[in-house]
Short mmCIF file of C-alpha atoms and ligand atoms in Angstrom, two decimals:
data_model
loop_
_atom_site.label_atom_id
_atom_site.label_comp_id
_atom_site.label_asym_id
_atom_site.label_seq_id
_atom_site.Cartn_x
_atom_site.Cartn_y
_atom_site.Cartn_z
CA UNK L 206 176.14 120.79 152.66
CA UNK L 207 172.82 119.39 153.81
CA UNK L 208 170.27 121.95 154.90
CA UNK L 209 169.36 122.28 158.54
CA UNK L 210 165.78 121.27 157.73
CA UNK L 211 166.98 118.05 156.10
CA UNK L 212 169.14 117.21 159.06
CA UNK L 213 166.29 117.93 161.46
CA UNK L 214 163.64 115.97 159.61
CA UNK L 215 163.22 112.44 160.82
CA UNK L 216 160.76 109.67 161.33
CA UNK L 217 157.48 110.05 163.14
CA UNK L 218 157.05 113.82 162.76
CA UNK L 219 153.36 113.58 163.63
CA UNK L 220 151.89 110.43 165.05
CA UNK L 221 148.75 108.74 163.79
CA UNK L 222 147.27 109.32 167.26
CA UNK L 223 147.55 113.08 166.93
CA UNK L 224 146.23 112.95 163.38
CA UNK L 225 143.13 110.93 164.26
CA UNK L 226 142.45 113.02 167.38
CA UNK L 227 142.68 116.14 165.17
CA UNK L 228 140.19 114.66 162.68
CA UNK L 229 137.90 113.65 165.56
CA UNK L 230 137.85 117.27 166.75
CA UNK L 231 137.30 118.58 163.21
CA UNK L 232 134.37 116.25 162.50
CA UNK L 233 132.95 116.14 166.05
CA UNK L 234 133.55 112.39 166.12
CA UNK L 235 133.64 110.10 169.14
CA UNK L 236 137.33 109.51 169.72
CA UNK L 237 138.03 105.80 170.13
CA UNK L 238 141.42 106.38 168.50
CA UNK L 239 144.04 107.62 170.93
CA UNK L 240 144.27 105.48 174.08
CA UNK L 241 143.23 107.48 177.09
CA UNK L 242 140.40 107.02 179.58
CA UNK L 243 137.51 109.47 179.78
CA UNK L 244 136.33 108.17 183.13
CA UNK L 245 136.53 109.33 186.77
CA UNK L 246 140.17 109.30 187.89
CA UNK L 247 141.19 107.27 190.97
CA UNK L 248 140.58 109.55 194.00
CA UNK L 249 143.18 107.69 196.11
CA UNK L 250 145.94 108.65 193.70
CA UNK L 251 144.78 112.27 193.31
CA UNK L 252 144.66 112.68 197.11
CA UNK L 253 148.11 111.13 197.48
CA UNK L 254 149.58 113.52 194.88
CA UNK L 255 147.90 116.55 196.51
CA UNK L 256 149.25 115.58 199.92
CA UNK L 257 152.73 114.97 198.49
CA UNK L 258 152.82 118.41 196.86
CA UNK L 259 152.08 120.00 200.22
CA UNK L 260 154.12 117.75 202.48
CA UNK L 261 157.24 116.79 200.52
CA UNK L 262 159.97 118.71 198.76
CA UNK L 263 159.24 119.88 195.23
CA UNK L 264 162.93 120.22 194.38
CA UNK L 265 164.95 117.73 192.32
CA UNK L 266 164.41 114.27 193.75
CA UNK L 267 167.25 111.69 193.51
CA UNK L 268 168.23 111.10 189.88
CA UNK L 269 167.33 107.40 189.86
CA UNK L 270 163.98 108.07 191.53
CA UNK L 271 162.68 108.28 195.09
CA UNK L 272 163.97 105.24 197.03
CA UNK L 273 160.40 104.82 198.27
CA UNK L 274 159.05 104.42 194.75
CA UNK L 275 161.91 102.21 193.59
CA UNK L 276 161.18 99.92 196.55
CA UNK L 277 157.44 100.04 195.83
CA UNK L 278 158.02 99.01 192.21
CA UNK L 279 160.16 96.05 193.37
CA UNK L 280 157.49 95.03 195.94
CA UNK L 281 154.67 95.37 193.41
CA UNK L 282 156.39 93.02 190.97
CA UNK L 283 157.20 90.55 193.76
CA UNK L 284 153.51 90.53 194.69
CA UNK L 285 151.99 90.48 191.22
CA UNK L 286 154.56 88.63 189.12
CA UNK L 287 156.74 86.74 191.60
CA UNK L 288 159.89 88.63 190.55
CA UNK L 289 162.78 88.90 193.00
CA UNK L 290 163.90 92.52 192.82
CA UNK L 291 165.24 95.30 194.99
CA UNK L 292 165.44 99.07 194.52
CA UNK L 293 168.83 98.50 192.83
CA UNK L 294 167.02 96.98 189.86
CA UNK L 295 164.80 100.03 189.32
CA UNK L 296 165.28 103.37 187.53
CA UNK L 297 162.35 105.79 187.67
CA UNK L 298 161.76 107.69 184.44
CA UNK L 299 159.33 110.23 183.01
CA UNK L 300 156.92 107.66 181.64
CA UNK L 301 157.45 104.34 179.94
CA UNK L 302 158.49 106.33 176.88
CA UNK L 303 161.54 107.73 178.60
CA UNK L 304 162.40 104.29 179.98
CA UNK L 305 162.39 102.99 176.40
CA UNK L 306 164.53 105.89 175.22
CA UNK L 307 167.04 105.65 178.08
CA UNK L 308 167.31 101.89 177.61
CA UNK L 309 167.86 102.09 173.85
CA UNK L 310 170.36 104.94 174.20
CA UNK L 311 172.22 102.84 176.80
CA UNK L 312 172.17 99.64 174.76
CA UNK L 313 172.45 100.58 171.08
CA UNK L 314 175.74 101.72 169.54
CA UNK L 315 175.93 103.08 165.98
CA UNK L 316 175.60 100.25 163.47
CA UNK L 317 174.08 97.77 165.91
CA UNK L 318 171.16 95.79 164.57
CA UNK L 319 168.02 95.56 166.67
CA UNK L 320 165.10 93.24 165.94
CA UNK L 321 161.67 94.89 166.20
CA UNK L 322 158.37 93.07 166.01
CA UNK L 323 155.43 94.61 164.19
CA UNK L 324 152.71 95.66 164.79
CA UNK L 325 154.93 97.89 166.91
CA UNK L 326 154.38 100.82 169.22
CA UNK L 327 155.40 103.91 167.31
CA UNK L 328 158.31 105.04 169.51
CA UNK L 329 160.55 101.99 168.98
CA UNK L 330 161.70 102.59 165.44
CA UNK L 331 162.68 106.27 165.73
CA UNK L 332 164.41 105.63 169.07
CA UNK L 333 166.49 102.79 167.62
CA UNK L 334 167.38 105.00 164.66
CA UNK L 335 168.25 108.03 166.81
CA UNK L 336 170.61 105.78 168.77
CA UNK L 337 172.33 104.97 165.45
CA UNK L 338 170.91 101.47 165.29
CA UNK L 339 169.55 99.57 162.31
CA UNK L 340 166.12 98.01 162.77
CA UNK L 341 165.36 94.51 161.43
CA UNK L 342 161.60 94.18 161.47
CA UNK L 343 159.67 90.91 161.71
CA UNK L 344 155.88 90.50 161.98
CA UNK L 345 153.57 88.76 164.43
CA UNK L 346 151.32 86.27 162.63
CA UNK L 347 147.64 87.31 162.56
CA UNK L 348 144.96 86.63 163.60
CA UNK L 349 146.44 85.05 166.78
CA UNK L 350 149.47 87.37 166.56
CA UNK L 351 151.91 84.65 167.55
CA UNK L 352 155.64 85.35 167.58
CA UNK L 353 157.28 83.54 164.63
CA UNK L 354 160.42 82.14 166.25
CA UNK L 355 161.85 81.00 162.89
CA UNK L 356 161.56 84.52 161.48
CA UNK L 357 163.12 85.89 164.67
CA UNK L 358 166.04 83.49 164.39
CA UNK L 359 166.47 84.37 160.71
CA UNK L 360 166.54 88.11 161.51
CA UNK L 361 169.49 87.69 163.87
CA UNK L 362 172.86 88.30 162.22
CA UNK L 363 176.42 89.02 163.36
CA UNK L 364 175.63 92.68 164.07
CA UNK L 365 172.45 92.00 166.05
CA UNK L 366 172.67 93.17 169.64
CA UNK L 367 169.10 93.12 170.89
CA UNK L 368 165.39 92.50 170.50
CA UNK L 369 162.50 94.79 171.46
CA UNK L 370 159.33 93.01 172.61
CA UNK L 371 155.94 94.27 173.75
CA UNK L 372 153.64 92.19 175.95
CA UNK L 373 150.71 92.76 176.35
CA UNK L 374 150.78 94.10 172.82
CA UNK L 375 149.54 97.50 171.77
CA UNK L 376 147.64 97.52 169.36
CA UNK L 377 146.35 93.94 169.31
CA UNK L 378 146.08 93.07 173.03
CA UNK L 379 147.72 89.63 172.87
CA UNK L 380 150.40 88.39 175.28
CA UNK L 381 153.62 86.47 174.82
CA UNK L 382 153.55 82.99 176.34
CA UNK L 383 156.20 81.40 178.51
CA UNK L 384 157.04 79.05 175.64
CA UNK L 385 157.58 81.98 173.27
CA UNK L 386 159.72 83.81 175.82
CA UNK L 387 161.80 80.70 176.51
CA UNK L 388 162.46 80.41 172.77
CA UNK L 389 163.52 84.07 172.74
CA UNK L 390 165.73 83.33 175.75
CA UNK L 391 167.50 80.48 173.92
CA UNK L 392 168.24 82.78 170.97
CA UNK L 393 169.33 85.63 173.24
CA UNK L 394 171.75 83.34 175.07
CA UNK L 395 173.11 81.82 171.87
CA UNK L 396 173.75 85.25 170.29
CA UNK L 397 174.46 87.24 173.47
CA UNK L 398 171.57 89.68 172.98
CA UNK L 399 169.70 92.01 175.29
CA UNK L 400 165.89 91.95 175.33
CA UNK L 401 163.99 95.18 175.97
CA UNK L 402 160.41 94.34 176.90
CA UNK L 403 157.70 96.99 176.97
CA UNK L 404 155.24 95.78 179.60
CA UNK L 405 153.31 98.98 180.26
CA UNK L 406 149.98 97.13 179.80
CA UNK L 407 150.78 94.39 182.35
CA UNK L 408 148.05 95.48 184.82
CA UNK L 409 145.29 95.69 182.19
CA UNK L 410 144.71 91.99 181.55
CA UNK L 411 141.02 91.01 181.56
CA UNK L 412 140.84 87.29 180.87
CA UNK L 413 143.13 85.95 183.58
CA UNK L 414 146.04 85.17 181.25
CA UNK L 415 149.17 85.36 183.41
CA UNK L 416 151.49 88.20 182.45
CA UNK L 417 155.00 86.81 182.01
CA UNK L 418 157.97 89.14 181.95
CA UNK L 419 161.25 88.11 180.36
CA UNK L 420 162.71 88.86 183.81
CA UNK L 421 160.85 85.74 184.99
CA UNK L 422 162.59 83.53 182.41
CA UNK L 423 165.93 82.24 183.82
CA UNK L 424 167.80 82.57 180.52
CA UNK L 425 166.66 86.20 180.20
CA UNK L 426 166.78 87.46 183.79
CA UNK L 427 170.26 89.01 183.45
CA UNK L 428 169.81 90.32 179.89
CA UNK L 429 166.24 91.69 179.94
CA UNK L 430 164.95 95.17 180.68
CA UNK L 431 161.33 95.53 181.73
CA UNK L 432 159.52 98.81 181.10
CA UNK L 433 156.50 99.79 183.22
CA UNK L 434 154.23 102.82 183.50
CA UNK L 435 152.26 104.26 186.41
CA UNK L 436 150.22 106.18 183.84
CA UNK L 437 148.85 102.86 182.59
CA UNK L 438 148.58 101.07 185.94
CA UNK L 439 146.58 103.94 187.45
CA UNK L 440 144.78 105.00 184.25
CA UNK L 441 146.19 108.51 184.26
CA UNK L 442 148.13 108.79 181.04
CA UNK L 443 149.29 112.34 181.74
CA UNK L 444 151.23 111.36 184.81
CA UNK L 445 154.29 110.20 182.91
CA UNK L 446 155.89 108.25 185.71
CA UNK L 447 157.49 105.05 184.49
CA UNK L 448 160.45 102.81 185.12
CA UNK L 449 163.04 100.49 183.68
CA UNK L 450 163.78 97.33 185.68
CA UNK L 451 166.89 95.28 185.01
CA UNK L 452 169.93 93.61 186.56
CA UNK L 453 171.78 96.22 188.67
CA UNK L 454 174.65 96.81 186.19
CA UNK L 455 172.20 97.27 183.32
CA UNK L 456 169.98 99.50 185.45
CA UNK L 457 173.00 101.68 186.26
CA UNK L 458 173.76 102.11 182.55
CA UNK L 459 170.15 103.08 181.85
CA UNK L 460 170.26 105.58 184.73
CA UNK L 461 173.30 107.11 183.03
CA UNK L 462 171.14 107.95 180.00
CA UNK L 463 168.11 109.02 182.05
CA UNK L 464 170.46 111.50 183.71
CA UNK L 465 170.76 113.45 180.44
CA UNK L 466 167.26 112.91 179.10
CA UNK L 467 165.11 114.29 181.91
CA UNK L 468 167.37 113.80 184.98
CA UNK L 469 164.38 113.45 187.32
CA UNK L 470 160.62 112.94 187.39
CA UNK L 471 158.22 115.16 189.41
CA UNK L 472 158.53 114.05 193.05
CA UNK L 473 154.87 114.45 194.08
CA UNK L 474 153.79 112.04 191.37
CA UNK L 475 156.50 109.62 192.45
CA UNK L 476 155.24 109.69 196.05
CA UNK L 477 151.69 109.14 194.83
CA UNK L 478 152.69 106.28 192.52
CA UNK L 479 154.49 104.63 195.44
CA UNK L 480 151.32 104.82 197.53
CA UNK L 481 149.26 103.55 194.64
CA UNK L 482 151.43 100.51 194.05
CA UNK L 483 150.94 99.55 197.70
CA UNK L 484 147.12 99.61 197.42
CA UNK L 485 145.52 96.24 198.24
CA UNK L 486 144.87 93.64 195.55
CA UNK L 487 141.14 94.40 195.81
CA UNK L 488 141.78 97.90 194.41
CA UNK L 489 143.52 96.53 191.34
CA UNK L 490 140.81 93.87 190.93
CA UNK L 491 138.13 96.59 190.98
CA UNK L 492 139.99 98.60 188.32
CA UNK L 493 140.24 95.54 186.13
CA UNK L 494 136.56 94.76 186.65
CA UNK L 495 135.60 98.32 185.66
CA UNK L 496 137.68 98.32 182.50
CA UNK L 497 136.85 94.70 181.68
CA UNK L 498 133.15 95.56 181.86
CA UNK L 499 133.60 98.40 179.36
CA UNK L 500 135.55 96.12 177.05
CA UNK L 501 132.82 93.48 177.17
CA UNK L 502 130.17 96.12 176.44
CA UNK L 503 131.95 97.38 173.33
CA UNK L 504 132.74 93.86 172.08
CA UNK L 505 129.15 92.65 172.56
CA UNK L 506 127.74 95.77 170.93
CA UNK L 507 130.01 95.47 167.91
CA UNK L 508 129.43 91.75 167.53
CA UNK L 509 125.69 92.37 167.73
CA UNK L 510 126.09 94.83 164.84
CA UNK L 511 127.90 92.24 162.70
CA UNK L 512 131.50 93.23 163.35
CA UNK L 513 134.14 90.52 163.87
CA UNK L 514 136.22 91.33 166.94
CA UNK L 515 139.52 89.50 167.33
CA UNK L 516 140.26 87.85 170.67
CA UNK L 517 142.66 89.83 172.85
CA UNK L 518 143.54 89.52 176.55
CA UNK L 519 144.72 92.95 177.53
CA UNK L 520 145.20 96.70 176.96
CA UNK L 521 142.51 99.35 176.50
CA UNK L 522 141.92 98.30 172.90
CA UNK L 523 139.96 95.85 170.82
CA UNK L 524 140.68 94.95 167.20
CA UNK L 525 138.09 94.63 164.43
CA UNK L 526 138.79 92.28 161.53
CA UNK L 527 137.42 94.25 158.59
CA UNK L 528 137.20 91.49 155.98
CA UNK L 529 135.46 89.19 158.46
CA UNK L 530 133.11 92.09 159.23
CA UNK L 531 132.11 92.32 155.57
CA UNK L 532 134.05 95.53 154.92
CA UNK L 533 136.38 95.37 151.98
CA UNK L 534 138.50 98.55 152.24
CA UNK L 535 141.94 98.63 153.82
CA UNK L 536 142.15 99.83 157.41
CA UNK L 537 143.67 103.23 156.56
CA UNK L 538 140.89 104.02 154.08
CA UNK L 539 138.21 102.81 156.43
CA UNK L 540 139.55 104.73 159.42
CA UNK L 541 139.34 107.95 157.36
CA UNK L 542 135.81 107.15 156.22
CA UNK L 543 134.63 106.21 159.71
CA UNK L 544 135.79 109.44 161.29
CA UNK L 545 134.27 111.58 158.51
CA UNK L 546 131.10 109.62 157.67
CA UNK L 547 130.24 107.64 160.80
CA UNK L 548 131.64 110.06 163.40
CA UNK L 549 133.90 107.52 165.13
CA UNK L 550 137.69 107.84 165.25
CA UNK L 551 139.78 104.68 165.34
CA UNK L 552 143.39 103.77 164.60
CA UNK L 553 144.32 101.59 161.61
CA UNK L 554 146.54 98.72 162.78
CA UNK L 555 148.67 99.34 159.66
CA UNK L 556 149.92 102.50 161.41
CA UNK L 557 151.85 100.16 163.71
CA UNK L 558 153.74 98.64 160.77
CA UNK L 559 157.12 99.88 159.61
CA UNK L 560 156.89 97.74 156.47
CA UNK L 561 154.10 96.13 154.40
CA UNK L 562 151.61 98.50 155.89
CA UNK L 563 148.31 97.34 154.35
CA UNK L 564 146.27 95.45 156.93
CA UNK L 565 142.59 94.82 157.44
CA UNK L 566 142.35 95.61 161.14
CA UNK L 567 141.16 98.62 163.13
CA UNK L 568 141.98 99.40 166.76
CA UNK L 569 139.27 100.90 168.99
CA UNK L 570 139.79 102.17 172.55
CA UNK L 571 137.05 101.21 175.03
CA UNK L 572 137.96 103.34 178.07
CA UNK L 573 134.98 105.67 177.73
CA UNK L 574 131.73 105.79 179.63
CA UNK L 575 128.91 103.44 178.66
CA UNK L 576 126.81 106.11 176.95
CA UNK L 577 129.73 107.07 174.70
CA UNK L 578 130.47 103.42 173.86
CA UNK L 579 126.80 102.72 173.07
CA UNK L 580 126.60 105.76 170.80
CA UNK L 581 129.81 104.69 169.02
CA UNK L 582 128.35 101.21 168.46
CA UNK L 583 125.12 102.73 167.09
CA UNK L 584 127.09 104.89 164.65
CA UNK L 585 129.30 102.02 163.52
CA UNK L 586 126.28 99.73 163.13
CA UNK L 587 124.54 102.32 160.94
CA UNK L 588 127.66 102.75 158.78
CA UNK L 589 128.02 98.99 158.32
CA UNK L 590 124.30 98.48 157.60
CA UNK L 591 124.44 101.11 154.83
CA UNK L 592 127.22 99.16 153.15
CA UNK L 593 125.46 95.79 153.19
N1 PMP A 828 154.55 101.56 175.34
C1 PMP A 828 153.33 101.24 174.89
C2 PMP A 828 153.13 99.92 174.23
C3 PMP A 828 152.27 102.13 175.04
O1 PMP A 828 151.06 101.80 174.60
C4 PMP A 828 152.51 103.38 175.67
C5 PMP A 828 151.44 104.41 175.85
N2 PMP A 828 150.43 104.42 174.94
C6 PMP A 828 153.79 103.67 176.12
C7 PMP A 828 154.79 102.73 175.95
C8 PMP A 828 154.13 104.97 176.78
O2 PMP A 828 153.91 104.96 178.14
P1 PMP A 828 154.02 106.33 178.98
O3 PMP A 828 152.77 107.12 178.71
O4 PMP A 828 154.17 105.88 180.38
O5 PMP A 828 155.23 107.06 178.47
#
């Protein structure tokens, strides 16, 4: 008989994010590892949540989410991405994470093969495995991180049921193009696959690249699930209000899983998220300008200190190319040294790889105030100068 401990042990017991944050605390380092803002939080959203706590019921809201928020999500995507949706397409979940879990538990049956694309966000692999699925992992091609369609086609076999995509990509900040998504659509149609697309970073695009959801691609509209997150859109990662958006029959299946994962999501935060999504475009533009300014500051500072920063359109992260920066160690080794010796925590991009984990890239989060970013640059510059 297998021991209980063996049966309980599984993948991803402690994430790299927790580990690096722990080291940052231990060594008093600036934490550019885990992705969360240390900036003033949007007062409009805080006020809306406070008012909702006082004015609305705090009992179980409807299982699929407040109709008001489901409608607001549909309207927001009509306005920002030209998608034609109604509340029937939307299931509100406790964060994007739960939307991913509910979707995979709805879609994956034991033995199903699912194609994952690395670098990959750490939740995908354990969720596929917990659903009984078998992951087939392919890799984006650095340094542009393009999607290799040939490798994707080759990974699809008779047992393949779906593909998990992430655009904009965490960790590397690049975005799938319409051409790439159309190629995915052709494969999905030919092999009758679903496509789960994690789009939680869709509002954090700084260079004007249009965000394209698989839901906007005709061949994918009926077979794609889009995952979004209010925590990311409003820069409050603790809020854990997210959603899955899909064709009504698919959305109903996902709601069936959400029912037994968390059942509902705190109603006050749902009311507030609904108000937030209806804020004028100027509010979202100002958020982007704020975060884009911080990104530019970190990139310029690092480039000035001799680091090679890879181009990226979106997310709260930038990626350093270590070899091109004159640093020869692998990313995992360098991340450990930087937190201990330079006092800056980062995340090695290899942590986002299920296979072939040695890479030469580090991820840094820029959502900190300017003083913190400048101090981090000074520390990194000193570390690099000592190695020259
Ligand atoms: N997907 C990606 C790619 C993410 O980066 C994150 C958060 N870091 C999530 C999902 C989880 O989103 P949430 O906090 O809304 O659960």
